């Protein structure tokens, strides 16, 4: 349940970055000096590329990241039923820092000229549409899977009956043990698509999410198999058919 803190921090921090980037791209406002210094140290200098398209890609990705964090925060408050499990203090601190760093990483993908207050025009290209469509598709399935998990502990009226684990069925649970983790990976892949496939920095983020979620899914899969003798043997841990 303390993951709620991660999403709260992400909504506030990445919401702030989203507003400042929007002002820089469409209102001709300069980014704050401390952001400019950060961007100078870690940002991208792309004088020979399509700056308008690059900037709009970063804005879209930051918006998707904020929407994802907002959705997860809402699900923590309104959907999920948490057990009495605990989180290690190192994992907790890392999680708080992760959502600050990942939003800053998006900001660093903005071409240099934006920080000087140059107003840009919107350039929507095919990979923006594909990335947003993929994001919506993955987010819907992730929400459905989280609802399925929560309903295992609720009555039909919504009252929490138990904090015990049970075997989930429906949606992507028919293929994998942790489809919400698989959907999380697809959400980050959708952001890589929105960047136009060629953003190497964001693909490193995707690789991190892949290993992080795969490890968690493998542990959950082993737990299910050990706890339930009747657990479906055809289910994979994380990625369907793999």
PDB file of C-alpha atoms in Angstrom:
ATOM      1  CA  UNK A   1       0.000   0.000   0.000  1.00  0.00           C
ATOM      2  CA  UNK A   2       2.985   2.323   0.353  1.00  0.00           C
ATOM      3  CA  UNK A   3       3.316   2.262  -3.430  1.00  0.00           C
ATOM      4  CA  UNK A   4       0.611   4.916  -3.156  1.00  0.00           C
ATOM      5  CA  UNK A   5       3.371   7.322  -2.085  1.00  0.00           C
ATOM      6  CA  UNK A   6       5.272   6.652  -5.322  1.00  0.00           C
ATOM      7  CA  UNK A   7       2.319   7.598  -7.499  1.00  0.00           C
ATOM      8  CA  UNK A   8       1.502  10.647  -5.391  1.00  0.00           C
ATOM      9  CA  UNK A   9       5.061  11.924  -5.824  1.00  0.00           C
ATOM     10  CA  UNK A  10       4.901  11.169  -9.550  1.00  0.00           C
ATOM     11  CA  UNK A  11       1.593  13.004 -10.024  1.00  0.00           C
ATOM     12  CA  UNK A  12       2.952  16.102  -8.283  1.00  0.00           C
ATOM     13  CA  UNK A  13       6.471  16.142  -9.758  1.00  0.00           C
ATOM     14  CA  UNK A  14       5.691  15.048 -13.284  1.00  0.00           C
ATOM     15  CA  UNK A  15       2.602  17.246 -13.307  1.00  0.00           C
ATOM     16  CA  UNK A  16       4.869  20.190 -12.510  1.00  0.00           C
ATOM     17  CA  UNK A  17       7.294  19.235 -15.297  1.00  0.00           C
ATOM     18  CA  UNK A  18       4.396  18.765 -17.705  1.00  0.00           C
ATOM     19  CA  UNK A  19       3.059  22.258 -17.029  1.00  0.00           C
ATOM     20  CA  UNK A  20       6.479  23.881 -17.417  1.00  0.00           C
ATOM     21  CA  UNK A  21       7.191  21.988 -20.641  1.00  0.00           C
ATOM     22  CA  UNK A  22       3.788  22.913 -22.037  1.00  0.00           C
ATOM     23  CA  UNK A  23       4.460  26.578 -21.254  1.00  0.00           C
ATOM     24  CA  UNK A  24       7.875  26.342 -22.919  1.00  0.00           C
ATOM     25  CA  UNK A  25       6.549  24.665 -26.069  1.00  0.00           C
ATOM     26  CA  UNK A  26       3.327  26.581 -26.691  1.00  0.00           C
ATOM     27  CA  UNK A  27       3.487  29.818 -24.686  1.00  0.00           C
ATOM     28  CA  UNK A  28       7.079  30.780 -25.420  1.00  0.00           C
ATOM     29  CA  UNK A  29       8.023  30.729 -21.724  1.00  0.00           C
ATOM     30  CA  UNK A  30      11.557  29.856 -20.681  1.00  0.00           C
ATOM     31  CA  UNK A  31      12.184  26.921 -18.401  1.00  0.00           C
ATOM     32  CA  UNK A  32      13.309  27.831 -14.856  1.00  0.00           C
ATOM     33  CA  UNK A  33      17.080  28.396 -14.521  1.00  0.00           C
ATOM     34  CA  UNK A  34      17.614  25.266 -12.413  1.00  0.00           C
ATOM     35  CA  UNK A  35      15.864  23.140 -15.046  1.00  0.00           C
ATOM     36  CA  UNK A  36      17.945  24.815 -17.754  1.00  0.00           C
ATOM     37  CA  UNK A  37      21.138  23.954 -15.845  1.00  0.00           C
ATOM     38  CA  UNK A  38      19.972  20.359 -15.455  1.00  0.00           C
ATOM     39  CA  UNK A  39      19.088  20.195 -19.140  1.00  0.00           C
ATOM     40  CA  UNK A  40      22.470  21.625 -20.146  1.00  0.00           C
ATOM     41  CA  UNK A  41      24.224  18.901 -18.151  1.00  0.00           C
ATOM     42  CA  UNK A  42      22.095  15.932 -19.196  1.00  0.00           C
ATOM     43  CA  UNK A  43      19.885  17.034 -22.100  1.00  0.00           C
ATOM     44  CA  UNK A  44      20.055  16.393 -25.837  1.00  0.00           C
ATOM     45  CA  UNK A  45      21.468  18.778 -28.398  1.00  0.00           C
ATOM     46  CA  UNK A  46      19.673  18.054 -31.693  1.00  0.00           C
ATOM     47  CA  UNK A  47      20.293  20.965 -34.052  1.00  0.00           C
ATOM     48  CA  UNK A  48      19.870  18.905 -37.209  1.00  0.00           C
ATOM     49  CA  UNK A  49      16.667  17.083 -36.344  1.00  0.00           C
ATOM     50  CA  UNK A  50      12.991  18.002 -36.431  1.00  0.00           C
ATOM     51  CA  UNK A  51      12.749  19.967 -33.191  1.00  0.00           C
ATOM     52  CA  UNK A  52       8.972  20.456 -33.309  1.00  0.00           C
ATOM     53  CA  UNK A  53       8.318  16.729 -33.636  1.00  0.00           C
ATOM     54  CA  UNK A  54      10.916  15.862 -30.984  1.00  0.00           C
ATOM     55  CA  UNK A  55       9.460  18.351 -28.513  1.00  0.00           C
ATOM     56  CA  UNK A  56       5.902  17.213 -29.051  1.00  0.00           C
ATOM     57  CA  UNK A  57       6.997  13.584 -28.599  1.00  0.00           C
ATOM     58  CA  UNK A  58       8.528  14.423 -25.218  1.00  0.00           C
ATOM     59  CA  UNK A  59       5.423  16.372 -24.195  1.00  0.00           C
ATOM     60  CA  UNK A  60       3.188  13.427 -25.133  1.00  0.00           C
ATOM     61  CA  UNK A  61       5.371  10.939 -23.243  1.00  0.00           C
ATOM     62  CA  UNK A  62       5.391  13.153 -20.155  1.00  0.00           C
ATOM     63  CA  UNK A  63       1.603  13.413 -20.404  1.00  0.00           C
ATOM     64  CA  UNK A  64       1.275   9.621 -20.700  1.00  0.00           C
ATOM     65  CA  UNK A  65       3.593   9.151 -17.718  1.00  0.00           C
ATOM     66  CA  UNK A  66       1.485  11.568 -15.666  1.00  0.00           C
ATOM     67  CA  UNK A  67      -1.777   9.894 -16.719  1.00  0.00           C
ATOM     68  CA  UNK A  68      -0.350   6.490 -15.839  1.00  0.00           C
ATOM     69  CA  UNK A  69       0.703   7.715 -12.392  1.00  0.00           C
ATOM     70  CA  UNK A  70      -2.695   9.351 -11.834  1.00  0.00           C
ATOM     71  CA  UNK A  71      -4.509   6.160 -12.841  1.00  0.00           C
ATOM     72  CA  UNK A  72      -2.362   4.034 -10.532  1.00  0.00           C
ATOM     73  CA  UNK A  73      -2.882   6.496  -7.667  1.00  0.00           C
ATOM     74  CA  UNK A  74      -6.654   6.375  -8.185  1.00  0.00           C
ATOM     75  CA  UNK A  75      -6.551   2.561  -8.299  1.00  0.00           C
ATOM     76  CA  UNK A  76      -4.598   2.471  -5.042  1.00  0.00           C
ATOM     77  CA  UNK A  77      -7.322   4.531  -3.344  1.00  0.00           C
ATOM     78  CA  UNK A  78     -10.431   3.155  -5.039  1.00  0.00           C
ATOM     79  CA  UNK A  79      -9.731  -0.304  -6.476  1.00  0.00           C
ATOM     80  CA  UNK A  80      -6.926  -2.304  -4.888  1.00  0.00           C
ATOM     81  CA  UNK A  81      -7.266  -4.291  -1.680  1.00  0.00           C
ATOM     82  CA  UNK A  82      -3.830  -4.551  -0.112  1.00  0.00           C
ATOM     83  CA  UNK A  83      -2.533  -7.365   2.076  1.00  0.00           C
ATOM     84  CA  UNK A  84      -0.439  -6.857   5.187  1.00  0.00           C
ATOM     85  CA  UNK A  85       2.826  -7.307   3.261  1.00  0.00           C
ATOM     86  CA  UNK A  86       5.724  -4.977   3.962  1.00  0.00           C
ATOM     87  CA  UNK A  87       8.229  -3.144   1.774  1.00  0.00           C
ATOM     88  CA  UNK A  88      11.958  -2.821   2.392  1.00  0.00           C
ATOM     89  CA  UNK A  89      13.124   0.713   3.217  1.00  0.00           C
ATOM     90  CA  UNK A  90      15.687   0.601   0.377  1.00  0.00           C
ATOM     91  CA  UNK A  91      12.984  -0.361  -2.129  1.00  0.00           C
ATOM     92  CA  UNK A  92      10.744   2.389  -0.767  1.00  0.00           C
ATOM     93  CA  UNK A  93      13.425   5.088  -1.138  1.00  0.00           C
ATOM     94  CA  UNK A  94      14.359   3.819  -4.597  1.00  0.00           C
ATOM     95  CA  UNK A  95      10.712   3.914  -5.672  1.00  0.00           C
ATOM     96  CA  UNK A  96      10.328   7.533  -4.595  1.00  0.00           C
ATOM     97  CA  UNK A  97      13.473   8.514  -6.470  1.00  0.00           C
ATOM     98  CA  UNK A  98      12.547   6.510  -9.560  1.00  0.00           C
ATOM     99  CA  UNK A  99       9.474   8.551 -10.449  1.00  0.00           C
ATOM    100  CA  UNK A 100      11.398  11.790 -10.012  1.00  0.00           C
ATOM    101  CA  UNK A 101      14.249  10.577 -12.208  1.00  0.00           C
ATOM    102  CA  UNK A 102      12.059   9.029 -14.918  1.00  0.00           C
ATOM    103  CA  UNK A 103      10.136  12.284 -15.440  1.00  0.00           C
ATOM    104  CA  UNK A 104      13.381  14.216 -15.544  1.00  0.00           C
ATOM    105  CA  UNK A 105      14.645  11.728 -18.122  1.00  0.00           C
ATOM    106  CA  UNK A 106      11.731  12.620 -20.394  1.00  0.00           C
ATOM    107  CA  UNK A 107      12.523  16.316 -19.986  1.00  0.00           C
ATOM    108  CA  UNK A 108      16.125  15.671 -21.005  1.00  0.00           C
ATOM    109  CA  UNK A 109      14.920  14.308 -24.357  1.00  0.00           C
ATOM    110  CA  UNK A 110      13.649  17.758 -25.348  1.00  0.00           C
ATOM    111  CA  UNK A 111      15.887  19.536 -27.898  1.00  0.00           C
ATOM    112  CA  UNK A 112      18.015  22.353 -26.540  1.00  0.00           C
ATOM    113  CA  UNK A 113      16.233  25.256 -28.240  1.00  0.00           C
ATOM    114  CA  UNK A 114      13.060  24.800 -26.150  1.00  0.00           C
ATOM    115  CA  UNK A 115      14.755  25.979 -22.996  1.00  0.00           C
ATOM    116  CA  UNK A 116      15.389  29.351 -24.650  1.00  0.00           C
ATOM    117  CA  UNK A 117      11.699  30.118 -24.937  1.00  0.00           C
ATOM    118  CA  UNK A 118      11.255  29.341 -28.638  1.00  0.00           C
ATOM    119  CA  UNK A 119       7.580  28.727 -29.330  1.00  0.00           C
ATOM    120  CA  UNK A 120       6.914  25.637 -31.438  1.00  0.00           C
ATOM    121  CA  UNK A 121       4.106  24.300 -33.567  1.00  0.00           C
ATOM    122  CA  UNK A 122       2.376  20.962 -33.084  1.00  0.00           C
ATOM    123  CA  UNK A 123       3.545  18.201 -35.419  1.00  0.00           C
ATOM    124  CA  UNK A 124       1.586  14.977 -34.977  1.00  0.00           C
ATOM    125  CA  UNK A 125       3.078  12.014 -36.821  1.00  0.00           C
ATOM    126  CA  UNK A 126       2.019   8.381 -37.179  1.00  0.00           C
ATOM    127  CA  UNK A 127       4.067   7.030 -34.271  1.00  0.00           C
ATOM    128  CA  UNK A 128       2.360   9.461 -31.876  1.00  0.00           C
ATOM    129  CA  UNK A 129      -1.011   7.959 -32.781  1.00  0.00           C
ATOM    130  CA  UNK A 130       0.319   4.403 -32.578  1.00  0.00           C
ATOM    131  CA  UNK A 131       1.988   5.014 -29.211  1.00  0.00           C
ATOM    132  CA  UNK A 132      -1.084   6.630 -27.636  1.00  0.00           C
ATOM    133  CA  UNK A 133      -3.359   3.852 -28.955  1.00  0.00           C
ATOM    134  CA  UNK A 134      -1.014   1.213 -27.524  1.00  0.00           C
ATOM    135  CA  UNK A 135      -0.922   3.065 -24.195  1.00  0.00           C
ATOM    136  CA  UNK A 136      -4.731   3.158 -23.953  1.00  0.00           C
ATOM    137  CA  UNK A 137      -4.990  -0.542 -24.853  1.00  0.00           C
ATOM    138  CA  UNK A 138      -2.405  -1.616 -22.258  1.00  0.00           C
ATOM    139  CA  UNK A 139      -3.829   0.685 -19.555  1.00  0.00           C
ATOM    140  CA  UNK A 140      -7.346  -0.682 -20.007  1.00  0.00           C
ATOM    141  CA  UNK A 141      -6.135  -4.255 -19.624  1.00  0.00           C
ATOM    142  CA  UNK A 142      -4.020  -3.359 -16.606  1.00  0.00           C
ATOM    143  CA  UNK A 143      -7.036  -1.783 -14.923  1.00  0.00           C
ATOM    144  CA  UNK A 144      -9.234  -4.802 -15.698  1.00  0.00           C
ATOM    145  CA  UNK A 145      -6.638  -7.139 -14.194  1.00  0.00           C
ATOM    146  CA  UNK A 146      -6.323  -5.033 -11.050  1.00  0.00           C
ATOM    147  CA  UNK A 147     -10.122  -5.073 -10.688  1.00  0.00           C
ATOM    148  CA  UNK A 148     -10.079  -8.880 -11.003  1.00  0.00           C
ATOM    149  CA  UNK A 149      -7.448  -9.137  -8.264  1.00  0.00           C
ATOM    150  CA  UNK A 150      -9.360  -6.765  -5.987  1.00  0.00           C
ATOM    151  CA  UNK A 151     -12.646  -8.627  -6.496  1.00  0.00           C
ATOM    152  CA  UNK A 152     -11.052 -11.826  -5.192  1.00  0.00           C
ATOM    153  CA  UNK A 153     -11.126 -10.179  -1.764  1.00  0.00           C
ATOM    154  CA  UNK A 154     -14.504  -8.446  -2.039  1.00  0.00           C
ATOM    155  CA  UNK A 155     -18.147  -9.419  -1.942  1.00  0.00           C
ATOM    156  CA  UNK A 156     -20.498  -8.482  -4.767  1.00  0.00           C
ATOM    157  CA  UNK A 157     -21.436  -5.388  -2.786  1.00  0.00           C
ATOM    158  CA  UNK A 158     -17.778  -4.291  -2.647  1.00  0.00           C
ATOM    159  CA  UNK A 159     -17.153  -5.145   1.006  1.00  0.00           C
ATOM    160  CA  UNK A 160     -13.699  -6.567   1.763  1.00  0.00           C
ATOM    161  CA  UNK A 161     -14.124 -10.132   3.028  1.00  0.00           C
ATOM    162  CA  UNK A 162     -10.555 -11.410   3.182  1.00  0.00           C
ATOM    163  CA  UNK A 163      -6.938 -10.475   2.543  1.00  0.00           C
ATOM    164  CA  UNK A 164      -6.035 -14.012   1.467  1.00  0.00           C
ATOM    165  CA  UNK A 165      -4.718 -14.860  -1.993  1.00  0.00           C
ATOM    166  CA  UNK A 166      -6.765 -16.810  -4.508  1.00  0.00           C
ATOM    167  CA  UNK A 167      -6.432 -17.879  -8.150  1.00  0.00           C
ATOM    168  CA  UNK A 168      -7.477 -15.069 -10.517  1.00  0.00           C
ATOM    169  CA  UNK A 169      -9.301 -15.807 -13.776  1.00  0.00           C
ATOM    170  CA  UNK A 170     -10.349 -13.648 -16.719  1.00  0.00           C
ATOM    171  CA  UNK A 171      -8.795 -11.218 -19.184  1.00  0.00           C
ATOM    172  CA  UNK A 172      -5.014 -11.726 -19.543  1.00  0.00           C
ATOM    173  CA  UNK A 173      -4.939 -13.927 -16.435  1.00  0.00           C
ATOM    174  CA  UNK A 174      -5.891 -16.773 -18.752  1.00  0.00           C
ATOM    175  CA  UNK A 175      -2.393 -16.567 -20.260  1.00  0.00           C
ATOM    176  CA  UNK A 176      -0.062 -15.277 -17.551  1.00  0.00           C
ATOM    177  CA  UNK A 177       0.092 -15.090 -13.766  1.00  0.00           C
ATOM    178  CA  UNK A 178       0.896 -11.367 -13.643  1.00  0.00           C
ATOM    179  CA  UNK A 179      -0.736  -9.627 -16.599  1.00  0.00           C
ATOM    180  CA  UNK A 180      -0.726  -6.282 -14.762  1.00  0.00           C
ATOM    181  CA  UNK A 181       3.084  -6.448 -14.816  1.00  0.00           C
ATOM    182  CA  UNK A 182       3.049  -7.335 -18.499  1.00  0.00           C
ATOM    183  CA  UNK A 183       0.722  -4.383 -19.137  1.00  0.00           C
ATOM    184  CA  UNK A 184       3.162  -2.138 -17.243  1.00  0.00           C
ATOM    185  CA  UNK A 185       5.902  -3.165 -19.656  1.00  0.00           C
ATOM    186  CA  UNK A 186       3.644  -2.488 -22.647  1.00  0.00           C
ATOM    187  CA  UNK A 187       2.847   0.968 -21.275  1.00  0.00           C
ATOM    188  CA  UNK A 188       6.545   1.855 -21.229  1.00  0.00           C
ATOM    189  CA  UNK A 189       6.993   0.347 -24.690  1.00  0.00           C
ATOM    190  CA  UNK A 190       4.126   2.550 -25.890  1.00  0.00           C
ATOM    191  CA  UNK A 191       6.075   5.575 -24.646  1.00  0.00           C
ATOM    192  CA  UNK A 192       9.121   4.391 -26.596  1.00  0.00           C
ATOM    193  CA  UNK A 193       6.887   4.169 -29.679  1.00  0.00           C
ATOM    194  CA  UNK A 194       5.603   7.693 -28.983  1.00  0.00           C
ATOM    195  CA  UNK A 195       9.216   8.875 -28.970  1.00  0.00           C
ATOM    196  CA  UNK A 196       9.469   7.477 -32.490  1.00  0.00           C
ATOM    197  CA  UNK A 197      11.258   4.164 -31.739  1.00  0.00           C
ATOM    198  CA  UNK A 198      14.725   5.751 -32.079  1.00  0.00           C
ATOM    199  CA  UNK A 199      15.148   7.192 -28.567  1.00  0.00           C
ATOM    200  CA  UNK A 200      17.896   4.985 -27.103  1.00  0.00           C
ATOM    201  CA  UNK A 201      17.666   6.547 -23.646  1.00  0.00           C
ATOM    202  CA  UNK A 202      14.020   5.560 -23.247  1.00  0.00           C
ATOM    203  CA  UNK A 203      14.697   2.040 -24.475  1.00  0.00           C
ATOM    204  CA  UNK A 204      17.102   1.701 -21.535  1.00  0.00           C
ATOM    205  CA  UNK A 205      14.161   2.653 -19.296  1.00  0.00           C
ATOM    206  CA  UNK A 206      12.089  -0.050 -21.016  1.00  0.00           C
ATOM    207  CA  UNK A 207      14.835  -2.638 -20.401  1.00  0.00           C
ATOM    208  CA  UNK A 208      14.893  -1.691 -16.709  1.00  0.00           C
ATOM    209  CA  UNK A 209      11.106  -2.093 -16.477  1.00  0.00           C
ATOM    210  CA  UNK A 210      11.355  -5.441 -18.300  1.00  0.00           C
ATOM    211  CA  UNK A 211      13.793  -6.927 -15.789  1.00  0.00           C
ATOM    212  CA  UNK A 212      12.090  -5.348 -12.778  1.00  0.00           C
ATOM    213  CA  UNK A 213       8.620  -6.598 -13.690  1.00  0.00           C
ATOM    214  CA  UNK A 214       9.887  -9.983 -14.907  1.00  0.00           C
ATOM    215  CA  UNK A 215      11.565 -10.654 -11.559  1.00  0.00           C
ATOM    216  CA  UNK A 216       8.439  -9.689  -9.621  1.00  0.00           C
ATOM    217  CA  UNK A 217       6.268 -11.802 -11.931  1.00  0.00           C
ATOM    218  CA  UNK A 218       8.537 -14.857 -11.590  1.00  0.00           C
ATOM    219  CA  UNK A 219       8.324 -14.658  -7.792  1.00  0.00           C
ATOM    220  CA  UNK A 220       4.528 -14.321  -7.908  1.00  0.00           C
ATOM    221  CA  UNK A 221       4.269 -17.217 -10.354  1.00  0.00           C
ATOM    222  CA  UNK A 222       6.298 -19.460  -8.051  1.00  0.00           C
ATOM    223  CA  UNK A 223       4.105 -18.401  -5.122  1.00  0.00           C
ATOM    224  CA  UNK A 224       0.928 -19.339  -6.987  1.00  0.00           C
ATOM    225  CA  UNK A 225       2.338 -22.707  -8.035  1.00  0.00           C
ATOM    226  CA  UNK A 226       3.459 -23.564  -4.496  1.00  0.00           C
ATOM    227  CA  UNK A 227       0.274 -22.383  -2.793  1.00  0.00           C
ATOM    228  CA  UNK A 228      -2.335 -23.832  -5.179  1.00  0.00           C
ATOM    229  CA  UNK A 229      -2.040 -27.438  -6.360  1.00  0.00           C
ATOM    230  CA  UNK A 230      -4.754 -26.795  -8.964  1.00  0.00           C
ATOM    231  CA  UNK A 231      -3.037 -23.754 -10.436  1.00  0.00           C
ATOM    232  CA  UNK A 232      -3.364 -23.751 -14.278  1.00  0.00           C
ATOM    233  CA  UNK A 233      -0.216 -25.312 -15.680  1.00  0.00           C
ATOM    234  CA  UNK A 234      -0.464 -23.594 -19.069  1.00  0.00           C
ATOM    235  CA  UNK A 235      -0.015 -20.123 -17.576  1.00  0.00           C
ATOM    236  CA  UNK A 236       3.318 -18.395 -18.029  1.00  0.00           C
ATOM    237  CA  UNK A 237       4.757 -16.029 -15.453  1.00  0.00           C
ATOM    238  CA  UNK A 238       4.998 -12.762 -17.336  1.00  0.00           C
ATOM    239  CA  UNK A 239       4.849 -12.787 -21.146  1.00  0.00           C
ATOM    240  CA  UNK A 240       2.219 -14.908 -22.936  1.00  0.00           C
ATOM    241  CA  UNK A 241       3.599 -18.086 -24.530  1.00  0.00           C
ATOM    242  CA  UNK A 242       7.133 -17.331 -23.252  1.00  0.00           C
TER     243      UNK A 242
END
